[in-house]
mmCIF file of C-alpha atoms (C1' of nucleotides) in Angstrom:
data_model
loop_
_atom_site.group_PDB
_atom_site.id
_atom_site.type_symbol
_atom_site.label_atom_id
_atom_site.label_comp_id
_atom_site.label_asym_id
_atom_site.label_seq_id
_atom_site.Cartn_x
_atom_site.Cartn_y
_atom_site.Cartn_z
ATOM 1 C CA MET G 209 10.610 0.869 21.469
ATOM 2 C CA CYS G 210 14.222 -0.251 19.354
ATOM 3 C CA ILE G 211 13.112 0.259 15.859
ATOM 4 C CA ASP G 212 16.180 -1.992 15.219
ATOM 5 C CA CYS G 213 15.594 -5.074 18.115
ATOM 6 C CA ALA G 214 13.812 -5.731 21.219
ATOM 7 C CA GLU G 215 16.458 -4.673 23.815
ATOM 8 C CA GLN G 216 16.112 -2.688 26.681
ATOM 9 C CA ARG G 217 19.334 -0.729 26.583
ATOM 10 C CA PRO G 218 19.355 3.616 26.743
ATOM 11 C CA LEU G 219 17.466 4.517 23.545
ATOM 12 C CA LEU G 220 19.308 7.546 21.183
ATOM 13 C CA ALA G 221 17.067 9.841 20.102
ATOM 14 C CA HIS G 222 16.880 9.831 16.428
ATOM 15 C CA PRO G 223 18.285 12.614 14.513
ATOM 16 C CA LEU G 224 14.976 13.179 13.148
ATOM 17 C CA PRO G 225 12.465 15.165 14.392
ATOM 18 C CA PHE G 226 9.470 14.012 12.919
ATOM 19 C CA THR G 227 8.897 11.144 14.483
ATOM 20 C CA ASN G 228 9.376 9.562 17.869
ATOM 21 C CA VAL G 229 10.505 6.549 16.538
ATOM 22 C CA MET G 230 14.472 5.457 18.097
ATOM 23 C CA SER G 231 17.230 3.600 17.976
ATOM 24 C CA HIS G 232 20.640 2.187 19.933
ATOM 25 C CA GLN G 233 22.094 3.699 17.190
ATOM 26 C CA PRO G 234 22.670 6.703 15.534
ATOM 27 C CA SER G 235 20.845 6.435 11.499
ATOM 28 C CA SER G 236 24.297 5.717 9.622
ATOM 29 C CA THR G 237 25.569 3.023 12.003
ATOM 30 C CA PRO G 238 23.004 0.327 11.480
ATOM 31 C CA HIS G 239 21.660 -2.033 14.538
ATOM 32 C CA ARG G 240 21.662 -4.960 12.608
ATOM 33 C CA ILE G 241 24.667 -6.539 10.416
ATOM 34 C CA LEU G 242 23.973 -8.342 7.556
ATOM 35 C CA SER G 243 25.720 -11.439 6.924
ATOM 36 C CA ALA G 244 27.073 -11.922 3.770
ATOM 37 C CA VAL G 245 26.090 -15.662 3.539
ATOM 38 C CA PRO G 246 22.263 -17.127 4.494
ATOM 39 C CA LEU G 247 21.245 -17.432 8.299
ATOM 40 C CA ALA G 248 20.355 -20.476 9.475
ATOM 41 C CA SER G 249 17.270 -21.728 9.834
ATOM 42 C CA SER G 250 15.629 -20.829 12.981
ATOM 43 C CA ALA G 251 16.725 -17.342 11.651
ATOM 44 C CA GLN G 252 13.322 -14.974 11.857
ATOM 45 C CA ALA G 253 12.360 -12.768 9.191
ATOM 46 C CA PRO G 254 13.600 -9.091 9.948
ATOM 47 C CA ILE G 255 10.454 -7.735 11.283
ATOM 48 C CA PRO G 256 10.198 -4.602 11.979
ATOM 49 C CA ARG G 257 8.624 -3.527 14.765
ATOM 50 C CA GLY G 258 5.991 -1.134 14.235
ATOM 51 C CA GLY G 259 5.013 -3.308 11.004
ATOM 52 C CA ARG G 260 1.304 -3.574 11.852
ATOM 53 C CA GLU G 261 1.220 0.434 11.734
ATOM 54 C CA LEU G 262 2.869 0.657 9.082
ATOM 55 C CA ASP G 263 0.728 -2.522 6.895
ATOM 56 C CA LYS G 264 -2.024 -0.236 8.002
ATOM 57 C CA PHE G 265 -0.330 3.036 7.068
ATOM 58 C CA PHE G 266 0.731 1.668 3.280
ATOM 59 C CA LYS G 267 -2.587 -0.515 2.958
ATOM 60 C CA ALA G 268 -4.389 2.485 3.163
ATOM 61 C CA LEU G 269 -2.644 4.463 1.122
ATOM 62 C CA SER G 270 -1.771 1.553 -2.118
ATOM 63 C CA ASP G 271 -6.011 2.412 -3.067
ATOM 64 C CA GLN G 272 -6.313 5.180 -5.567
ATOM 65 C CA THR G 273 -10.084 5.905 -4.325
ATOM 66 C CA ARG G 274 -8.370 6.199 -0.443
ATOM 67 C CA ARG G 275 -5.764 8.888 -1.620
ATOM 68 C CA SER G 276 -8.717 10.732 -3.617
ATOM 69 C CA ILE G 277 -10.487 10.945 -0.445
ATOM 70 C CA LEU G 278 -7.896 11.982 1.222
ATOM 71 C CA ARG G 279 -6.697 14.561 -1.343
ATOM 72 C CA LEU G 280 -10.456 16.162 -1.152
ATOM 73 C CA LEU G 281 -10.385 16.378 2.834
ATOM 74 C CA ARG G 282 -6.661 18.724 1.837
ATOM 75 C CA HIS G 283 -8.400 22.125 2.947
ATOM 76 C CA ARG G 284 -12.066 21.282 4.944
ATOM 77 C CA GLU G 285 -14.042 18.247 6.686
ATOM 78 C CA LEU G 286 -16.412 17.082 4.574
ATOM 79 C CA SER G 287 -19.370 15.022 5.276
ATOM 80 C CA VAL G 288 -19.830 11.120 3.796
ATOM 81 C CA GLY G 289 -22.607 12.769 1.455
ATOM 82 C CA GLU G 290 -20.395 15.330 0.430
ATOM 83 C CA ILE G 291 -17.137 12.444 -0.165
ATOM 84 C CA VAL G 292 -19.705 10.858 -2.396
ATOM 85 C CA GLY G 293 -21.051 12.827 -4.285
ATOM 86 C CA ASN G 294 -17.623 13.679 -5.951
ATOM 87 C CA PHE G 295 -17.036 9.480 -6.757
ATOM 88 C CA ARG G 296 -19.139 6.795 -8.910
ATOM 89 C CA LEU G 297 -19.062 4.351 -6.162
ATOM 90 C CA SER G 298 -21.839 3.875 -3.781
ATOM 91 C CA GLN G 299 -22.208 5.161 -0.465
ATOM 92 C CA PRO G 300 -21.681 1.453 1.103
ATOM 93 C CA THR G 301 -17.926 1.857 -0.819
ATOM 94 C CA ILE G 302 -17.092 5.558 0.407
ATOM 95 C CA SER G 303 -18.114 4.666 3.989
ATOM 96 C CA ARG G 304 -15.839 1.557 3.761
ATOM 97 C CA HIS G 305 -12.995 3.017 2.437
ATOM 98 C CA LEU G 306 -13.125 5.997 5.059
ATOM 99 C CA SER G 307 -13.195 3.113 7.827
ATOM 100 C CA VAL G 308 -9.226 2.434 6.240
ATOM 101 C CA LEU G 309 -8.661 5.794 6.306
ATOM 102 C CA LYS G 310 -10.089 5.800 9.981
ATOM 103 C CA GLU G 311 -7.823 2.910 10.486
ATOM 104 C CA ALA G 312 -5.703 3.603 9.917
ATOM 105 C CA GLN G 313 -5.198 7.304 11.746
ATOM 106 C CA LEU G 314 -5.073 9.072 8.274
ATOM 107 C CA VAL G 315 -8.774 10.406 8.584
ATOM 108 C CA THR G 316 -10.507 11.589 12.166
ATOM 109 C CA ASP G 317 -14.556 11.929 12.351
ATOM 110 C CA SER G 318 -17.351 13.691 14.577
ATOM 111 C CA ARG G 319 -20.544 13.656 14.257
ATOM 112 C CA SER G 320 -22.442 17.139 13.415
ATOM 113 C CA GLY G 321 -26.414 16.404 14.291
ATOM 114 C CA GLN G 322 -27.226 14.040 10.770
ATOM 115 C CA HIS G 323 -24.074 14.629 9.925
ATOM 116 C CA VAL G 324 -20.258 12.548 10.067
ATOM 117 C CA MET G 325 -18.023 15.263 9.164
ATOM 118 C CA TYR G 326 -14.141 13.546 8.330
ATOM 119 C CA ARG G 327 -11.566 15.674 8.319
ATOM 120 C CA LEU G 328 -7.278 14.809 7.880
ATOM 121 C CA SER G 329 -4.631 13.467 10.013
ATOM 122 C CA PRO G 330 -2.056 15.102 8.118
ATOM 123 C CA GLU G 331 0.463 14.754 11.599
ATOM 124 C CA GLU G 332 -0.274 10.788 11.001
ATOM 125 C CA LEU G 333 0.737 10.943 7.315
ATOM 126 C CA ALA G 334 3.896 12.828 7.720
ATOM 127 C CA ARG G 335 4.490 10.131 11.201
ATOM 128 C CA GLY G 336 3.958 7.418 9.009
ATOM 129 C CA ALA G 337 6.118 8.390 6.124
ATOM 130 C CA GLY G 338 8.877 9.252 8.907
ATOM 131 C CA ARG G 339 8.726 5.974 10.673
ATOM 132 C CA PHE G 340 9.210 4.174 6.896
ATOM 133 C CA PHE G 341 11.333 6.672 5.623
ATOM 134 C CA ILE G 342 13.827 6.773 8.932
ATOM 135 C CA HIS G 343 15.989 3.404 7.654
ATOM 136 C CA PHE G 344 17.004 4.853 4.653
ATOM 137 C CA ASP G 345 19.495 7.971 4.875
ATOM 138 C CA GLU G 346 20.043 8.932 1.277
ATOM 139 C CA CYS G 347 15.721 8.964 0.886
ATOM 140 C CA GLN G 348 15.877 10.984 4.345
ATOM 141 C CA ASP G 349 19.105 13.513 2.437
ATOM 142 C CA LEU G 350 16.175 13.671 -0.681
ATOM 143 C CA LEU G 351 13.434 14.510 1.407
ATOM 144 C CA THR G 352 14.715 17.129 3.660
ATOM 145 C CA ARG G 353 17.187 18.419 1.501
ATOM 146 C CA GLY G 354 15.856 18.222 -1.672
ATOM 147 C CA MET F 94 2.433 17.658 -16.908
ATOM 148 C CA CYS F 95 0.292 19.732 -14.701
ATOM 149 C CA ILE F 96 -0.595 17.197 -11.789
ATOM 150 C CA ASP F 97 -3.451 18.995 -11.151
ATOM 151 C CA CYS F 98 -4.913 19.011 -14.441
ATOM 152 C CA ALA F 99 -3.636 18.531 -18.518
ATOM 153 C CA GLU F 100 -3.964 21.544 -19.469
ATOM 154 C CA GLN F 101 -0.987 22.850 -21.289
ATOM 155 C CA ARG F 102 -0.383 26.269 -20.076
ATOM 156 C CA PRO F 103 3.196 27.573 -19.093
ATOM 157 C CA LEU F 104 3.937 25.486 -15.130
ATOM 158 C CA LEU F 105 4.875 26.720 -11.932
ATOM 159 C CA ALA F 106 7.893 24.968 -10.502
ATOM 160 C CA HIS F 107 6.597 23.542 -7.210
ATOM 161 C CA PRO F 108 8.293 24.767 -3.884
ATOM 162 C CA LEU F 109 9.441 21.606 -2.669
ATOM 163 C CA PRO F 110 12.586 20.445 -4.152
ATOM 164 C CA PHE F 111 12.563 16.888 -4.023
ATOM 165 C CA THR F 112 10.526 15.797 -7.273
ATOM 166 C CA ASN F 113 9.797 17.338 -10.591
ATOM 167 C CA VAL F 114 5.990 17.467 -10.176
ATOM 168 C CA MET F 115 4.437 21.101 -11.349
ATOM 169 C CA SER F 116 1.445 22.663 -10.872
ATOM 170 C CA HIS F 117 0.184 26.354 -12.411
ATOM 171 C CA GLN F 118 -0.613 26.781 -9.571
ATOM 172 C CA PRO F 119 1.099 27.256 -5.755
ATOM 173 C CA SER F 120 0.782 24.629 -3.095
ATOM 174 C CA SER F 121 -0.930 27.307 -0.978
ATOM 175 C CA THR F 122 -3.772 27.827 -3.487
ATOM 176 C CA PRO F 123 -5.335 24.491 -5.248
ATOM 177 C CA HIS F 124 -6.099 24.751 -8.830
ATOM 178 C CA ARG F 125 -9.668 22.448 -8.137
ATOM 179 C CA ILE F 126 -12.247 24.485 -6.100
ATOM 180 C CA LEU F 127 -14.417 22.110 -3.771
ATOM 181 C CA SER F 128 -17.845 22.598 -4.538
ATOM 182 C CA ALA F 129 -19.880 22.050 -1.012
ATOM 183 C CA VAL F 130 -22.593 19.876 -2.690
ATOM 184 C CA PRO F 131 -22.291 16.855 -4.480
ATOM 185 C CA LEU F 132 -21.442 17.580 -8.072
ATOM 186 C CA ALA F 133 -23.350 16.612 -10.886
ATOM 187 C CA SER F 134 -23.482 13.045 -12.113
ATOM 188 C CA SER F 135 -21.166 13.608 -15.037
ATOM 189 C CA ALA F 136 -18.235 14.426 -12.882
ATOM 190 C CA GLN F 137 -15.155 12.458 -12.782
ATOM 191 C CA ALA F 138 -13.688 11.311 -9.423
ATOM 192 C CA PRO F 139 -10.745 12.378 -8.850
ATOM 193 C CA ILE F 140 -7.844 10.630 -10.043
ATOM 194 C CA PRO F 141 -4.908 12.617 -9.575
ATOM 195 C CA ARG F 142 -2.389 12.293 -12.436
ATOM 196 C CA GLY F 143 0.410 9.898 -12.120
ATOM 197 C CA GLY F 144 -2.020 7.565 -10.340
ATOM 198 C CA ARG F 145 -0.181 4.114 -11.607
ATOM 199 C CA GLU F 146 2.666 5.214 -10.293
ATOM 200 C CA LEU F 147 1.750 5.857 -7.189
ATOM 201 C CA ASP F 148 -0.652 3.237 -7.249
ATOM 202 C CA LYS F 149 2.909 0.420 -7.653
ATOM 203 C CA PHE F 150 4.234 2.846 -5.379
ATOM 204 C CA PHE F 151 2.228 2.296 -2.618
ATOM 205 C CA LYS F 152 0.900 -0.759 -3.250
ATOM 206 C CA ALA F 153 5.014 -2.319 -3.767
ATOM 207 C CA LEU F 154 5.280 -0.668 0.459
ATOM 208 C CA SER F 155 2.155 -2.352 1.528
ATOM 209 C CA ASP F 156 3.477 -6.237 2.482
ATOM 210 C CA GLN F 157 5.914 -6.636 5.084
ATOM 211 C CA THR F 158 8.248 -8.878 3.487
ATOM 212 C CA ARG F 159 8.646 -6.559 0.609
ATOM 213 C CA ARG F 160 9.653 -4.207 2.806
ATOM 214 C CA SER F 161 12.058 -5.928 5.123
ATOM 215 C CA ILE F 162 13.884 -6.538 1.822
ATOM 216 C CA LEU F 163 14.004 -3.627 1.279
ATOM 217 C CA ARG F 164 15.328 -2.888 4.673
ATOM 218 C CA LEU F 165 17.869 -5.093 3.944
ATOM 219 C CA LEU F 166 19.281 -3.919 0.853
ATOM 220 C CA ARG F 167 19.865 -0.124 2.845
ATOM 221 C CA HIS F 168 23.445 -0.686 2.875
ATOM 222 C CA ARG F 169 24.325 -2.969 -0.295
ATOM 223 C CA GLU F 170 22.984 -5.138 -2.646
ATOM 224 C CA LEU F 171 23.024 -8.752 -2.491
ATOM 225 C CA SER F 172 21.690 -11.586 -4.348
ATOM 226 C CA VAL F 173 18.511 -13.585 -4.429
ATOM 227 C CA GLY F 174 19.410 -16.049 -2.255
ATOM 228 C CA GLU F 175 21.756 -13.955 0.208
ATOM 229 C CA ILE F 176 17.615 -12.545 0.418
ATOM 230 C CA VAL F 177 16.117 -16.080 0.171
ATOM 231 C CA GLY F 178 18.381 -16.697 3.277
ATOM 232 C CA ASN F 179 17.022 -14.092 5.452
ATOM 233 C CA PHE F 180 13.504 -15.414 5.265
ATOM 234 C CA ARG F 181 11.140 -18.659 5.976
ATOM 235 C CA LEU F 182 9.912 -17.984 2.617
ATOM 236 C CA SER F 183 10.658 -19.878 -0.824
ATOM 237 C CA GLN F 184 12.780 -18.864 -3.324
ATOM 238 C CA PRO F 185 10.373 -17.708 -5.791
ATOM 239 C CA THR F 186 7.830 -15.968 -3.236
ATOM 240 C CA ILE F 187 11.096 -13.955 -2.994
ATOM 241 C CA SER F 188 11.243 -13.698 -6.900
ATOM 242 C CA ARG F 189 7.468 -13.015 -7.338
ATOM 243 C CA HIS F 190 8.483 -9.752 -4.249
ATOM 244 C CA LEU F 191 11.185 -8.951 -5.732
ATOM 245 C CA SER F 192 9.554 -8.113 -9.312
ATOM 246 C CA VAL F 193 7.264 -5.743 -7.457
ATOM 247 C CA LEU F 194 9.698 -3.752 -6.341
ATOM 248 C CA LYS F 195 11.902 -3.896 -9.867
ATOM 249 C CA GLU F 196 7.797 -2.529 -11.300
ATOM 250 C CA ALA F 197 7.425 -0.161 -9.070
ATOM 251 C CA GLN F 198 10.932 1.005 -9.661
ATOM 252 C CA LEU F 199 12.236 0.426 -5.915
ATOM 253 C CA VAL F 200 14.911 -1.604 -7.303
ATOM 254 C CA THR F 201 17.139 -2.323 -9.342
ATOM 255 C CA ASP F 202 18.869 -5.903 -10.433
ATOM 256 C CA SER F 203 21.880 -6.710 -12.248
ATOM 257 C CA ARG F 204 22.931 -9.942 -13.242
ATOM 258 C CA SER F 205 26.566 -11.099 -11.945
ATOM 259 C CA GLY F 206 27.116 -14.982 -13.332
ATOM 260 C CA GLN F 207 24.990 -17.269 -11.397
ATOM 261 C CA HIS F 208 23.843 -14.521 -9.028
ATOM 262 C CA VAL F 209 21.290 -11.746 -9.847
ATOM 263 C CA MET F 210 22.224 -8.556 -7.477
ATOM 264 C CA TYR F 211 19.363 -6.295 -6.255
ATOM 265 C CA ARG F 212 20.376 -3.050 -4.935
ATOM 266 C CA LEU F 213 17.975 -0.224 -3.840
ATOM 267 C CA SER F 214 16.261 2.758 -5.665
ATOM 268 C CA PRO F 215 16.759 5.346 -2.713
ATOM 269 C CA GLU F 216 16.019 7.933 -5.302
ATOM 270 C CA GLU F 217 12.912 6.616 -6.218
ATOM 271 C CA LEU F 218 11.470 6.007 -2.525
ATOM 272 C CA ALA F 219 12.145 9.697 -2.282
ATOM 273 C CA ARG F 220 10.606 10.310 -5.437
ATOM 274 C CA GLY F 221 7.362 8.232 -5.188
ATOM 275 C CA ALA F 222 6.636 10.544 -1.455
ATOM 276 C CA GLY F 223 7.457 13.397 -3.100
ATOM 277 C CA ARG F 224 4.712 12.899 -5.482
ATOM 278 C CA PHE F 225 2.244 12.321 -3.331
ATOM 279 C CA PHE F 226 3.003 14.467 -0.208
ATOM 280 C CA ILE F 227 2.774 17.323 -1.974
ATOM 281 C CA HIS F 228 -0.388 17.061 -2.208
ATOM 282 C CA PHE F 229 -0.448 17.800 1.332
ATOM 283 C CA ASP F 230 0.953 21.095 2.779
ATOM 284 C CA GLU F 231 1.009 20.818 6.805
ATOM 285 C CA CYS F 232 3.120 17.193 5.969
ATOM 286 C CA GLN F 233 5.348 19.303 3.662
ATOM 287 C CA ASP F 234 5.644 20.955 6.817
ATOM 288 C CA LEU F 235 6.316 18.039 9.677
ATOM 289 C CA LEU F 236 8.413 16.623 6.838
ATOM 290 C CA THR F 237 10.673 19.656 5.952
ATOM 291 C CA ARG F 238 11.189 20.908 8.971
ATOM 292 C CA GLY F 239 10.215 18.759 11.843
ATOM 293 C "C1'" DT H 256 -44.305 8.920 18.677
ATOM 294 C "C1'" DG H 257 -43.632 8.399 13.533
ATOM 295 C "C1'" DA H 258 -41.897 9.783 9.358
ATOM 296 C "C1'" DA H 259 -37.758 11.061 6.201
ATOM 297 C "C1'" DC H 260 -33.117 11.695 6.510
ATOM 298 C "C1'" DC H 261 -28.117 9.970 7.153
ATOM 299 C "C1'" DT H 262 -24.951 6.650 7.852
ATOM 300 C "C1'" DC H 263 -22.875 2.089 9.283
ATOM 301 C "C1'" DC H 264 -23.214 -2.790 8.961
ATOM 302 C "C1'" DG H 265 -24.245 -7.318 7.173
ATOM 303 C "C1'" DA H 266 -24.722 -10.591 2.891
ATOM 304 C "C1'" DC H 267 -22.658 -12.080 -0.973
ATOM 305 C "C1'" DC H 268 -19.855 -11.964 -5.833
ATOM 306 C "C1'" DT H 269 -15.831 -11.673 -7.771
ATOM 307 C "C1'" DA H 270 -10.639 -10.405 -8.786
ATOM 308 C "C1'" DG H 271 -6.289 -9.951 -6.985
ATOM 309 C "C1'" DC H 272 -3.028 -11.046 -3.606
ATOM 310 C "C1'" DG H 273 0.927 -13.738 -1.446
ATOM 311 C "C1'" DG H 274 1.622 -18.485 -0.980
ATOM 312 C "C1'" DT H 275 3.316 -23.134 -2.385
ATOM 313 C "C1'" DT H 276 5.692 -26.929 -5.935
ATOM 314 C "C1'" DA H 277 6.982 -27.636 -10.827
ATOM 315 C "C1'" DT H 278 9.184 -26.536 -14.521
ATOM 316 C "C1'" DG H 279 11.993 -24.105 -17.811
ATOM 317 C "C1'" DA H 280 15.691 -20.737 -18.672
ATOM 318 C "C1'" DG H 281 20.961 -18.902 -18.020
ATOM 319 C "C1'" DC H 282 25.480 -19.331 -16.177
ATOM 320 C "C1'" DC H 283 29.371 -21.578 -14.855
ATOM 321 C "C1'" DG H 284 33.310 -26.113 -13.605
ATOM 322 C "C1'" DC H 285 34.370 -29.948 -16.302
ATOM 323 C "C1'" DG D 239 28.493 -30.710 -23.778
ATOM 324 C "C1'" DC D 240 26.695 -31.915 -19.354
ATOM 325 C "C1'" DG D 241 25.824 -31.390 -14.890
ATOM 326 C "C1'" DG D 242 24.528 -28.468 -11.051
ATOM 327 C "C1'" DC D 243 23.805 -23.929 -9.351
ATOM 328 C "C1'" DT D 244 21.472 -20.009 -9.041
ATOM 329 C "C1'" DC D 245 17.276 -17.419 -10.686
ATOM 330 C "C1'" DA D 246 12.628 -16.595 -13.253
ATOM 331 C "C1'" DT D 247 7.666 -18.284 -14.755
ATOM 332 C "C1'" DA D 248 3.478 -21.273 -15.104
ATOM 333 C "C1'" DA D 249 -0.302 -23.578 -12.887
ATOM 334 C "C1'" DC D 250 -2.656 -23.748 -8.560
ATOM 335 C "C1'" DC D 251 -5.194 -22.816 -4.125
ATOM 336 C "C1'" DG D 252 -6.868 -20.291 -0.169
ATOM 337 C "C1'" DC D 253 -7.775 -15.584 1.450
ATOM 338 C "C1'" DT D 254 -8.633 -10.953 1.914
ATOM 339 C "C1'" DA D 255 -9.413 -7.097 -0.455
ATOM 340 C "C1'" DG D 256 -13.408 -3.903 -3.057
ATOM 341 C "C1'" DG D 257 -17.242 -4.072 -5.689
ATOM 342 C "C1'" DT D 258 -22.666 -5.038 -4.699
ATOM 343 C "C1'" DC D 259 -27.888 -4.412 -2.472
ATOM 344 C "C1'" DG D 260 -31.189 -4.897 1.976
ATOM 345 C "C1'" DG D 261 -31.470 -3.367 5.802
ATOM 346 C "C1'" DA D 262 -30.831 -1.915 10.560
ATOM 347 C "C1'" DG D 263 -29.848 2.343 13.712
ATOM 348 C "C1'" DG D 264 -29.440 7.026 15.396
ATOM 349 C "C1'" DT D 265 -30.493 12.231 14.362
ATOM 350 C "C1'" DT D 266 -33.968 15.700 13.343
ATOM 351 C "C1'" DC D 267 -37.751 17.263 13.284
ATOM 352 C "C1'" DA D 268 -43.130 18.622 13.192
#
DNA sequence: TGAACCTCCGACCTAGCGGTTATGAGCCGC
DNA sequence: GCGGCTCATAACCGCTAGGTCGGAGGTTCA
């Protein structure tokens, strides 16, 4: 699926390695040329493909509690009870935050006896970020070169 | 300011080049050691420093319209009217989205006669991303190596 | 099987977000 | 200065998000 349009022409691989998003054009020559004047009333808002996934991705990251949970899971998996012990919030609240993170595929879970263990999905973190920052050449430079 | 604590000991430069965040510890040896058992009731939720800025950053990015505005501004600055012309939304709605983006420092504006021109701040995009992903070694690898 | 434990789900409340219309403030040309 | 264009702000409204509590469901173990 082209990230810039819905055409079915052959796709070019994108120079950035950490994403599988592809376009018909190399990133330095944008596919959509913006007109200086407002588009006609029939114009669609330029919603990029994959917006739903990016919504989930950034919505999940836009809450401080959820970001803290991700940081807790940096180096090893934890059960729900262990995560709850690090916050002042109730267990159902943490459980719902975890379901949001799981919905965004930022964490995965598995049952281990009585406990449900949660662990980070760092590749999904990188993939989501890549899918967005792919649109910003200068950002790519800053992120990849420093 | 250390990203892991509030101590005033000398700071180490972080190996990642695209951020000025520094810690007392290299990234492979986390500053906070997590206990396997829940912390005491007096434990604070592990809110990282700079959470307010990250809140603004991800909240600004968590809306599809705002992401579309950022993509519109990829290659040249635009006036409010030009931006409005690319959406089905009213001018005050777009104006408020722009103020959210400006609050998050993702765009800057300047008056040019009757018009107010908005342009991207790609370095802030990269800085915000860096400030977050600095906590995830595997992500860093994926983002910087591919 | 029944008790104890861990986790998730449903109902509910409140706050904030994203949308609208109406109005006000800043520049321009006449 | 006045009228018109451009943009920001205020007031309002509906919906979603995030918090609580109570209870259901699944697992372990005696």
